[in-house]
XYZ file of C-alpha atoms in Angstrom:
595
model
C -10.801 40.750 -21.181
C -8.058 38.731 -19.351
C -10.548 35.996 -18.414
C -10.861 35.161 -22.151
C -7.218 35.208 -22.995
C -5.494 31.888 -23.179
C -1.795 30.886 -24.161
C -0.054 27.867 -25.279
C 3.737 27.399 -24.758
C 3.956 23.640 -24.596
C 4.535 23.376 -28.112
C 4.224 26.124 -30.838
C 3.524 29.434 -29.142
C -0.130 30.426 -29.694
C -2.762 32.657 -27.845
C -6.548 33.146 -28.207
C -8.931 35.834 -27.249
C -12.131 33.681 -26.752
C -12.340 31.618 -29.984
C -10.308 33.953 -31.992
C -6.607 33.149 -32.450
C -4.271 36.072 -31.996
C -1.255 36.949 -34.249
C 1.406 37.335 -31.766
C 3.725 39.451 -34.088
C 7.508 39.074 -35.008
C 9.894 36.498 -33.034
C 11.366 38.847 -30.599
C 7.856 40.135 -29.584
C 6.940 36.457 -28.991
C 10.035 35.843 -27.013
C 9.156 38.909 -24.712
C 5.832 37.284 -24.256
C 7.401 33.858 -23.463
C 9.476 35.582 -20.576
C 6.281 37.255 -19.034
C 4.445 34.061 -19.250
C 7.289 31.996 -17.516
C 7.099 34.680 -14.750
C 3.668 33.196 -13.812
C 2.093 36.620 -12.988
C 5.081 38.158 -11.318
C 6.894 41.252 -12.466
C 9.960 41.111 -14.716
C 12.349 43.792 -15.014
C 13.567 45.217 -18.337
C 17.123 44.052 -17.613
C 15.811 40.399 -17.060
C 13.802 40.600 -20.433
C 16.827 41.922 -22.240
C 19.208 39.304 -20.830
C 16.633 36.476 -21.777
C 15.873 37.692 -25.298
C 19.208 39.130 -26.266
C 21.744 36.905 -24.301
C 24.600 37.502 -26.782
C 24.287 40.925 -28.119
C 21.877 43.112 -26.137
C 20.738 46.183 -27.951
C 22.263 49.522 -26.995
C 18.917 51.075 -26.174
C 17.396 47.902 -24.445
C 14.661 49.742 -22.555
C 13.264 51.422 -25.545
C 13.222 48.201 -27.555
C 11.414 46.362 -24.833
C 8.974 49.090 -24.559
C 8.345 48.895 -28.236
C 7.618 45.067 -28.155
C 5.419 45.495 -24.959
C 3.540 48.152 -26.809
C 3.034 45.688 -29.775
C 1.877 43.014 -27.400
C -0.687 45.389 -25.627
C -2.133 46.122 -29.123
C -2.934 42.533 -29.934
C -3.804 41.461 -26.189
C -5.776 44.463 -25.498
C -7.377 45.548 -28.809
C -10.200 47.970 -27.219
C -7.694 49.866 -24.931
C -7.086 53.292 -26.024
C -3.414 54.270 -26.814
C -3.113 56.704 -23.872
C -4.745 54.501 -21.089
C -2.659 52.280 -19.004
C -2.742 48.374 -19.685
C -4.878 46.207 -17.616
C -3.467 42.858 -18.791
C 0.185 43.854 -19.480
C 0.973 46.371 -16.741
C 4.105 48.322 -15.747
C 4.750 48.196 -11.818
C 7.694 49.397 -9.744
C 9.296 45.825 -10.216
C 8.957 45.496 -13.767
C 6.198 44.377 -16.450
C 3.562 41.996 -15.256
C 1.167 39.937 -17.273
C -2.007 39.654 -15.284
C -3.882 36.446 -16.517
C -5.425 33.900 -14.479
C -3.399 30.709 -13.918
C -5.758 28.710 -15.841
C -4.940 30.958 -18.840
C -1.625 29.273 -19.515
C -1.303 25.702 -20.450
C 2.279 25.235 -18.727
C 0.584 26.329 -15.529
C -2.394 23.760 -16.010
C 0.136 21.069 -16.849
C 2.285 21.508 -13.599
C -0.952 21.800 -11.678
C -2.257 18.715 -13.035
C 0.800 16.706 -12.211
C 0.644 17.903 -8.578
C -2.935 16.821 -8.529
C -2.003 13.411 -9.827
C 0.552 13.016 -7.247
C -1.903 13.869 -4.442
C -4.228 11.228 -5.801
C -1.479 8.752 -5.858
C -0.489 9.543 -2.227
C -4.202 8.877 -1.320
C -4.228 5.549 -2.831
C -6.481 6.579 -5.742
C -4.429 4.972 -8.698
C -7.248 5.117 -11.270
C -8.043 8.680 -10.613
C -4.306 9.484 -10.697
C -3.922 7.774 -14.043
C -6.889 9.724 -15.453
C -5.571 13.118 -14.236
C -2.000 12.345 -15.735
C -3.673 11.516 -19.090
C -5.453 14.754 -19.435
C -2.570 16.545 -18.183
C -0.086 15.006 -20.617
C -2.709 15.818 -23.670
C -1.622 19.539 -23.045
C 1.702 18.700 -24.514
C 1.843 19.762 -28.319
C 5.661 19.650 -28.906
C 9.020 20.700 -27.452
C 8.523 24.164 -25.983
C 10.035 27.543 -26.871
C 11.341 26.181 -30.104
C 12.981 28.980 -32.019
C 14.015 30.929 -29.067
C 17.909 30.802 -28.265
C 19.838 31.555 -25.335
C 20.355 29.809 -21.865
C 17.092 31.306 -20.479
C 14.846 29.485 -22.901
C 17.240 26.527 -22.971
C 16.901 25.985 -19.334
C 13.160 26.489 -19.509
C 12.982 23.907 -22.477
C 14.949 21.229 -20.627
C 12.802 21.728 -17.407
C 9.598 21.209 -19.276
C 10.961 18.214 -21.157
C 12.121 16.689 -17.847
C 8.857 17.283 -16.252
C 6.875 15.544 -19.009
C 9.314 12.624 -19.115
C 8.982 12.105 -15.238
C 5.142 12.345 -15.617
C 5.112 9.945 -18.398
C 7.165 7.484 -15.916
C 4.779 7.918 -13.088
C 1.785 7.256 -15.435
C 3.458 4.030 -16.593
C 4.227 3.087 -13.092
C 0.626 3.573 -12.025
C -0.723 1.469 -15.149
C 1.647 -1.396 -14.320
C 0.196 -1.260 -10.810
C -3.300 -1.620 -12.068
C -2.333 -4.683 -14.263
C -2.711 -2.966 -17.634
C 0.822 -4.073 -18.865
C -0.455 -5.588 -22.127
C -2.007 -2.195 -23.027
C 1.053 -0.291 -22.077
C 3.668 -2.073 -24.016
C 3.288 -0.215 -27.351
C 3.259 3.031 -25.548
C 6.434 2.251 -23.688
C 8.272 1.145 -26.943
C 7.707 4.494 -28.332
C 8.731 6.236 -24.946
C 11.994 4.406 -24.866
C 12.676 5.453 -28.475
C 11.915 9.195 -27.569
C 14.070 8.793 -24.286
C 16.719 6.363 -25.043
C 18.902 6.627 -21.746
C 16.170 6.795 -19.099
C 16.424 3.633 -17.058
C 13.197 3.845 -15.508
C 11.236 3.783 -18.806
C 13.394 0.845 -20.008
C 12.725 -0.862 -16.643
C 9.109 -0.452 -17.098
C 9.089 -1.945 -20.611
C 11.147 -4.925 -19.503
C 8.582 -5.537 -16.692
C 5.453 -5.088 -19.012
C 7.039 -7.442 -21.484
C 7.762 -10.229 -19.059
C 4.350 -9.923 -17.481
C 2.825 -10.130 -20.882
C 4.705 -13.631 -21.303
C 7.392 -12.084 -23.648
C 10.249 -13.051 -21.671
C 12.475 -13.300 -24.574
C 11.724 -9.733 -25.719
C 12.283 -8.341 -22.252
C 15.792 -9.775 -22.250
C 16.381 -8.330 -25.647
C 15.237 -4.923 -24.516
C 17.923 -5.114 -21.669
C 20.653 -6.426 -24.126
C 20.005 -3.548 -26.483
C 20.130 -0.909 -23.558
C 23.271 -2.360 -22.094
C 25.070 -2.430 -25.637
C 24.017 1.120 -26.192
C 25.332 2.414 -22.937
C 28.673 0.506 -23.317
C 29.214 1.708 -26.912
C 28.209 5.313 -26.494
C 28.968 6.096 -22.764
C 31.218 3.344 -21.572
C 29.030 2.487 -18.572
C 26.794 -0.383 -17.478
C 22.988 -0.199 -16.744
C 22.198 0.709 -13.032
C 21.726 -1.802 -10.122
C 17.994 -1.910 -10.339
C 18.046 -2.656 -14.191
C 20.660 -5.396 -13.838
C 18.856 -6.936 -10.816
C 15.431 -6.978 -12.893
C 17.465 -8.615 -15.771
C 18.689 -11.412 -13.429
C 15.187 -12.090 -11.964
C 13.850 -12.204 -15.497
C 16.404 -14.932 -16.351
C 15.372 -17.168 -13.324
C 11.594 -16.377 -13.950
C 11.106 -14.806 -10.468
C 7.341 -15.359 -9.747
C 7.504 -12.222 -7.494
C 7.484 -10.117 -10.632
C 4.120 -10.937 -11.724
C 1.325 -8.468 -10.763
C -0.271 -9.072 -7.400
C -3.448 -7.823 -5.733
C -3.268 -3.958 -5.879
C -2.595 -2.624 -2.270
C -1.913 0.996 -0.947
C 0.403 2.914 -3.202
C 3.832 4.284 -1.958
C 4.274 7.906 -1.420
C 4.493 10.122 -4.452
C 7.586 9.275 -6.580
C 8.836 12.815 -6.546
C 8.831 15.944 -4.730
C 6.036 18.263 -6.142
C 6.757 22.355 -5.272
C 7.503 25.818 -6.069
C 6.352 27.039 -6.636
C 3.868 29.200 -6.637
C 2.503 28.848 -10.249
C 5.226 28.087 -12.668
C 8.532 28.823 -10.960
C 9.885 30.542 -7.931
C 11.687 33.010 -10.073
C 11.515 34.643 -13.311
C 14.032 32.172 -14.811
C 12.909 28.666 -15.541
C 13.659 26.091 -12.733
C 16.551 23.674 -12.954
C 16.487 20.380 -14.478
C 17.007 17.682 -12.212
C 19.065 14.284 -12.905
C 17.208 11.454 -14.493
C 15.341 8.932 -12.512
C 14.527 5.360 -12.715
C 12.514 3.260 -10.707
C 11.738 -0.388 -10.069
C 10.121 -2.620 -7.442
C 12.427 -3.772 -4.713
C 13.752 -7.305 -5.054
C 11.613 -10.074 -3.518
C 12.853 -11.095 0.112
C 12.823 -14.819 -0.904
C 15.104 -14.239 -4.059
C 18.390 -16.150 -3.790
C 21.612 -14.372 -3.282
C 23.549 -13.344 -6.302
C 27.090 -11.947 -6.750
C 26.953 -8.092 -6.695
C 26.964 -6.313 -9.946
C 29.739 -4.401 -11.339
C 29.851 -0.689 -10.082
C 28.047 1.592 -12.264
C 29.009 5.110 -13.016
C 25.343 6.270 -13.891
C 23.539 8.135 -11.067
C 20.580 6.067 -10.301
C 17.951 7.786 -8.160
C 16.281 6.077 -5.272
C 12.784 4.651 -5.708
C 9.865 3.276 -3.665
C 9.884 2.930 0.115
C 11.706 0.317 2.044
C 10.029 -2.956 2.934
C 9.406 -1.795 6.545
C 8.636 1.921 6.764
C 10.722 3.749 9.465
C 8.671 5.108 12.265
C 7.130 8.469 11.942
C 8.693 11.568 13.622
C 12.315 12.410 14.361
C 14.612 10.008 15.906
C 16.318 10.672 19.251
C 19.764 11.928 19.020
C 21.930 8.874 19.745
C 25.180 7.306 18.657
C 25.216 5.859 15.098
C 24.928 2.115 14.837
C 27.985 -0.016 13.874
C 28.159 -1.344 10.506
C 26.612 0.066 7.165
C 22.993 0.966 6.971
C 21.169 -0.966 4.233
C 20.073 1.339 1.351
C 17.295 0.806 -1.119
C 18.300 0.111 -4.622
C 15.944 2.597 -6.226
C 13.764 5.340 -4.607
C 11.792 8.388 -5.821
C 13.090 10.654 -8.393
C 15.010 13.661 -7.096
C 13.431 16.654 -5.783
C 14.033 18.661 -8.958
C 11.835 16.400 -11.003
C 8.674 17.783 -10.211
C 7.515 21.017 -8.299
C 6.769 20.985 -4.751
C 3.313 20.098 -3.558
C 3.099 23.067 -1.215
C 3.145 26.302 -3.192
C 5.806 28.818 -2.320
C 4.738 32.169 -0.846
C 3.787 34.410 -3.675
C 5.530 37.953 -3.060
C 3.153 40.818 -2.428
C 2.515 42.737 -5.540
C 4.205 46.305 -5.301
C 2.143 49.226 -5.523
C 1.977 51.192 -8.696
C 4.088 54.332 -8.729
C 1.145 56.541 -8.371
C -0.133 54.840 -5.542
C 3.288 54.586 -3.760
C 3.834 58.323 -4.260
C 0.212 59.167 -2.879
C 1.041 56.907 0.201
C 4.253 58.781 0.867
C 2.767 62.150 0.484
C -0.252 61.491 2.670
C 1.848 59.820 5.277
C 4.300 62.857 5.355
C 1.527 65.184 5.551
C -0.185 63.322 8.445
C 2.988 63.419 10.295
C 3.666 67.164 9.747
C 0.147 68.374 10.311
C -0.205 66.352 13.592
C 3.183 67.663 14.858
C 4.481 64.088 15.173
C 1.612 62.728 17.292
C 0.543 60.352 14.618
C 3.959 59.234 13.438
C 3.764 55.862 15.368
C 0.532 55.257 13.526
C 1.785 55.822 9.931
C 4.943 53.583 10.579
C 2.750 50.898 11.894
C 0.680 51.094 8.842
C 3.717 50.585 6.728
C 4.797 47.743 8.912
C 1.533 46.095 8.358
C 1.523 46.509 4.574
C 5.115 45.204 4.394
C 4.787 42.598 7.059
C 8.048 43.929 8.777
C 8.670 43.179 12.478
C 11.350 45.654 12.346
C 9.162 48.573 11.201
C 6.647 47.494 13.800
C 9.285 47.993 16.541
C 10.233 51.466 15.333
C 6.464 52.416 15.254
C 6.285 51.230 18.945
C 9.505 53.409 19.670
C 7.685 56.393 18.198
C 4.844 55.654 20.392
C 6.948 55.318 23.455
C 8.586 58.689 22.576
C 5.089 60.270 22.324
C 4.114 58.930 25.607
C 7.135 60.407 27.314
C 6.361 63.768 25.788
C 2.803 63.655 26.982
C 4.047 62.717 30.571
C 6.412 65.608 30.546
C 3.590 68.139 29.933
C 2.094 69.817 33.142
C -1.590 69.969 32.245
C -2.586 71.138 35.663
C -0.359 74.052 35.713
C 0.364 75.216 32.123
C 1.756 78.512 33.168
C 4.497 77.218 35.448
C 8.047 77.730 34.418
C 9.753 74.639 32.977
C 13.578 74.252 33.758
C 15.810 74.470 30.766
C 17.074 70.968 30.705
C 13.430 69.458 30.682
C 12.544 71.957 27.928
C 15.463 70.806 26.019
C 14.660 67.248 26.332
C 11.053 67.957 25.381
C 12.113 69.888 22.378
C 14.276 66.996 21.244
C 11.606 64.375 21.681
C 9.209 66.482 19.662
C 11.928 66.908 17.025
C 12.219 63.058 16.686
C 8.428 62.443 16.172
C 7.950 65.495 14.013
C 10.882 66.136 11.721
C 12.780 62.769 11.994
C 9.446 60.961 11.619
C 8.514 62.950 8.483
C 11.865 62.164 6.993
C 11.515 58.547 8.028
C 8.205 58.398 6.082
C 9.813 59.769 3.025
C 12.599 57.340 3.048
C 10.248 54.347 3.347
C 9.314 55.247 -0.369
C 11.195 52.618 -2.358
C 11.763 55.052 -5.179
C 13.427 57.639 -2.983
C 15.563 55.063 -1.115
C 16.860 53.537 -4.467
C 17.734 57.097 -5.680
C 19.632 57.775 -2.356
C 21.518 54.527 -2.269
C 22.506 54.402 -5.872
C 20.940 51.168 -6.584
C 22.567 48.946 -4.016
C 19.534 46.657 -3.917
C 19.602 46.046 -7.571
C 23.259 45.137 -7.220
C 22.338 42.601 -4.566
C 19.539 41.336 -6.822
C 22.040 41.067 -9.725
C 24.389 38.927 -7.461
C 21.545 36.709 -6.212
C 20.340 36.084 -9.763
C 24.037 35.266 -10.888
C 24.092 32.659 -8.026
C 20.778 31.369 -8.993
C 21.915 30.831 -12.699
C 25.014 28.948 -11.359
C 22.983 26.544 -9.390
C 20.787 25.891 -12.426
C 23.925 25.237 -14.569
C 25.145 22.743 -11.830
C 21.912 21.025 -11.750
C 22.046 20.823 -15.613
C 25.404 19.235 -15.300
C 24.006 16.659 -12.679
C 21.203 15.671 -15.237
C 23.318 15.367 -18.494
C 26.784 14.406 -17.030
C 26.230 12.297 -13.906
C 30.075 11.903 -13.615
C 30.272 15.773 -12.838
C 29.004 15.238 -9.512
C 32.325 13.534 -8.365
C 34.623 15.233 -10.988
C 33.411 18.873 -10.113
C 32.455 18.072 -6.582
C 29.002 19.714 -6.943
C 27.220 20.282 -3.702
C 30.361 19.623 -1.604
C 31.449 22.965 -0.090
C 33.623 21.014 2.380
C 35.981 19.605 -0.314
C 38.571 21.634 -2.290
C 37.282 22.589 -5.773
C 37.365 25.084 -8.586
C 33.885 24.944 -9.921
C 31.072 27.499 -8.615
C 27.904 25.584 -8.178
C 26.126 28.668 -6.859
C 25.879 27.242 -3.135
C 24.421 23.927 -3.989
C 24.444 21.266 -1.041
C 24.397 17.706 -1.457
C 22.328 16.944 1.610
C 22.978 13.149 1.542
C 26.726 13.441 1.710
C 28.167 16.671 3.337
C 29.179 16.618 6.956
C 27.255 18.095 9.805
C 29.503 21.295 9.725
C 28.136 22.152 6.214
C 24.387 21.562 7.263
C 25.204 24.019 10.177
C 25.815 26.914 7.507
C 22.364 26.272 5.843
C 19.917 29.264 6.245
C 17.377 28.609 9.059
C 18.695 25.569 10.616
C 19.451 25.416 14.243
C 22.276 23.251 15.718
C 19.760 20.775 16.920
C 18.201 20.302 13.695
C 21.561 19.898 11.867
C 22.468 17.185 14.453
C 19.108 15.565 13.931
C 19.447 15.420 10.134
C 22.863 13.926 10.378
C 21.937 11.287 12.815
C 18.570 10.487 10.877
C 20.374 10.308 7.565
C 22.939 7.745 9.471
C 20.233 5.776 10.845
C 17.586 5.720 8.080
C 19.536 6.278 5.061
C 19.580 9.010 2.438
C 16.669 11.427 1.840
C 14.957 11.327 -1.596
C 13.095 14.720 -1.607
C 12.437 17.971 0.444
C 9.191 16.593 1.618
C 10.794 13.271 3.098
C 13.463 15.444 4.833
C 10.774 17.747 6.461
C 8.737 14.797 7.424
C 11.526 12.842 8.902
C 13.090 15.735 10.878
C 9.902 17.831 11.336
C 11.159 20.902 9.694
C 8.839 23.800 9.548
C 7.691 25.239 6.108
C 9.488 28.485 6.965
C 12.756 26.506 6.900
C 12.114 24.223 3.987
C 11.133 26.954 1.720
C 14.540 28.641 2.115
C 16.252 25.308 1.465
C 14.514 24.264 -1.754
C 16.789 26.222 -3.940
C 20.004 24.981 -2.227
C 19.567 21.363 -1.742
C 19.533 18.341 -4.143
C 18.648 14.781 -3.318
C 20.845 12.077 -4.738
C 21.920 8.658 -3.131
C 25.568 8.777 -1.825
C 27.843 7.997 -4.563
C 29.043 4.254 -4.297
C 32.710 3.465 -3.758
C 34.249 1.047 -6.436
C 34.756 -2.398 -5.079
C 38.285 -3.227 -4.833
C 39.507 -5.923 -7.320
C 40.461 -9.378 -5.736
C 43.984 -10.380 -6.185
C 44.349 -13.388 -8.622
C 44.719 -16.934 -7.055
C 48.216 -18.022 -6.452
C 49.884 -19.777 -9.441
C 47.522 -18.234 -12.220
């Protein structure tokens, strides 16, 4: 049944069973389904559903209300299921409700996977194939997602998908320009700049396409219109890359014309996390806007530096001479400033990572967990503790816990000591009192203590005894994650907040809580030392490499330049963001004497 289900969320929310469209019911029921679809096959707790669907006024009996809408969804998704039988598609697990559908059943998952495939094709130099993949992926978009659903949860998800589409459109336009299709691209870029009026990368591509199509005056007019809009509405100037392109168009720089296609640069954005849709139930954060342009030609004459811009321009393509592969030796930083590229890849949050995050193991159903606990306890008691080590090691293998494995080995060692204390050759011999007491104590450890240990390994029993401390920690971590999303949202919509609120700078005095974000391109080495999973040598390597070869543009670049293993980068993805260091304002020159 689940193989025939299809869901659309990139536009009006719709669902099909085979060729028959499903009526998803009232708005709140649709919102509950949207939360489950955003979880990408992972369980969602009732509390998370209530917080997402009723952010301002949660119902007093939230659990019963969620159960009612889940029952309604089961009736339309699994019409052949009998009322008393458990759901096969929408199931209830120990961790919450889980929608079990294939990744290809949700258009948002296919959209994200298509972008990742296109980035891989681009990295392999297959520009035409990457363009075809992006076109077919962008056709999945049918309008702004989650319209009609209010609250910060859906707003964050909506902003993420709009940003993901905009970045994919920019990557598609960049590839079309590299293939020499500038004339066919002009009309599309005019529409896109009207839809995204403040994205500098799209404006850059429109100006370049117009110039290459012999329409130099229109390219200059597009820049003038954009600059006036920025000055009137935001009080800022266009970014350095756009100003540089404007100057080169004014002097008819021949380097702007298309050349023979060569190997494509690395993918313009970090593609990740997650697993299917997002690493967590909530939608991933939105990254800052990005823009890209080809670097200035080496032969271009020098020109006075442009006025400092307050807009956060993200870095773009690789430098003219690629840095050597592998980590650099730790040495003293060079004298003088390191030249920085004007543009680089979009920030890491623009696209999901290329390497899927590890998917958590699906928890056992309640009946299976209870059966395992009863069977394990009975095995320990009936074997008088002789098989305690085996039960604990089985739990360690299932949970992939090295701590439980050590405990299981400990039980085995205790059992070996017990066996060694037995006098098999002379069983009727009198055993000294201390030795007998030691034997009985060890037997009690493997028997009674082992049985109690197996009972406590049940998550339900442990949660009942600890009073839900684990859920409190989960709520605290969820709150920190939401704060990080809010900080990324501010970075995207209000670039000046990076300096005003000191986002990502825990080394500076501040009052804004960004949830633990770290601006990896600006923080000192002492802050890097506090990141999870990094050793002192790796922190020093990052600091020196950043000094010698410039800022990082993505997690992939950081991992490649410093040889960080995936076990480290997976823990850092939620904490780091990648923007070029903020430029200090140029001091004004004093007026000449006598003026």
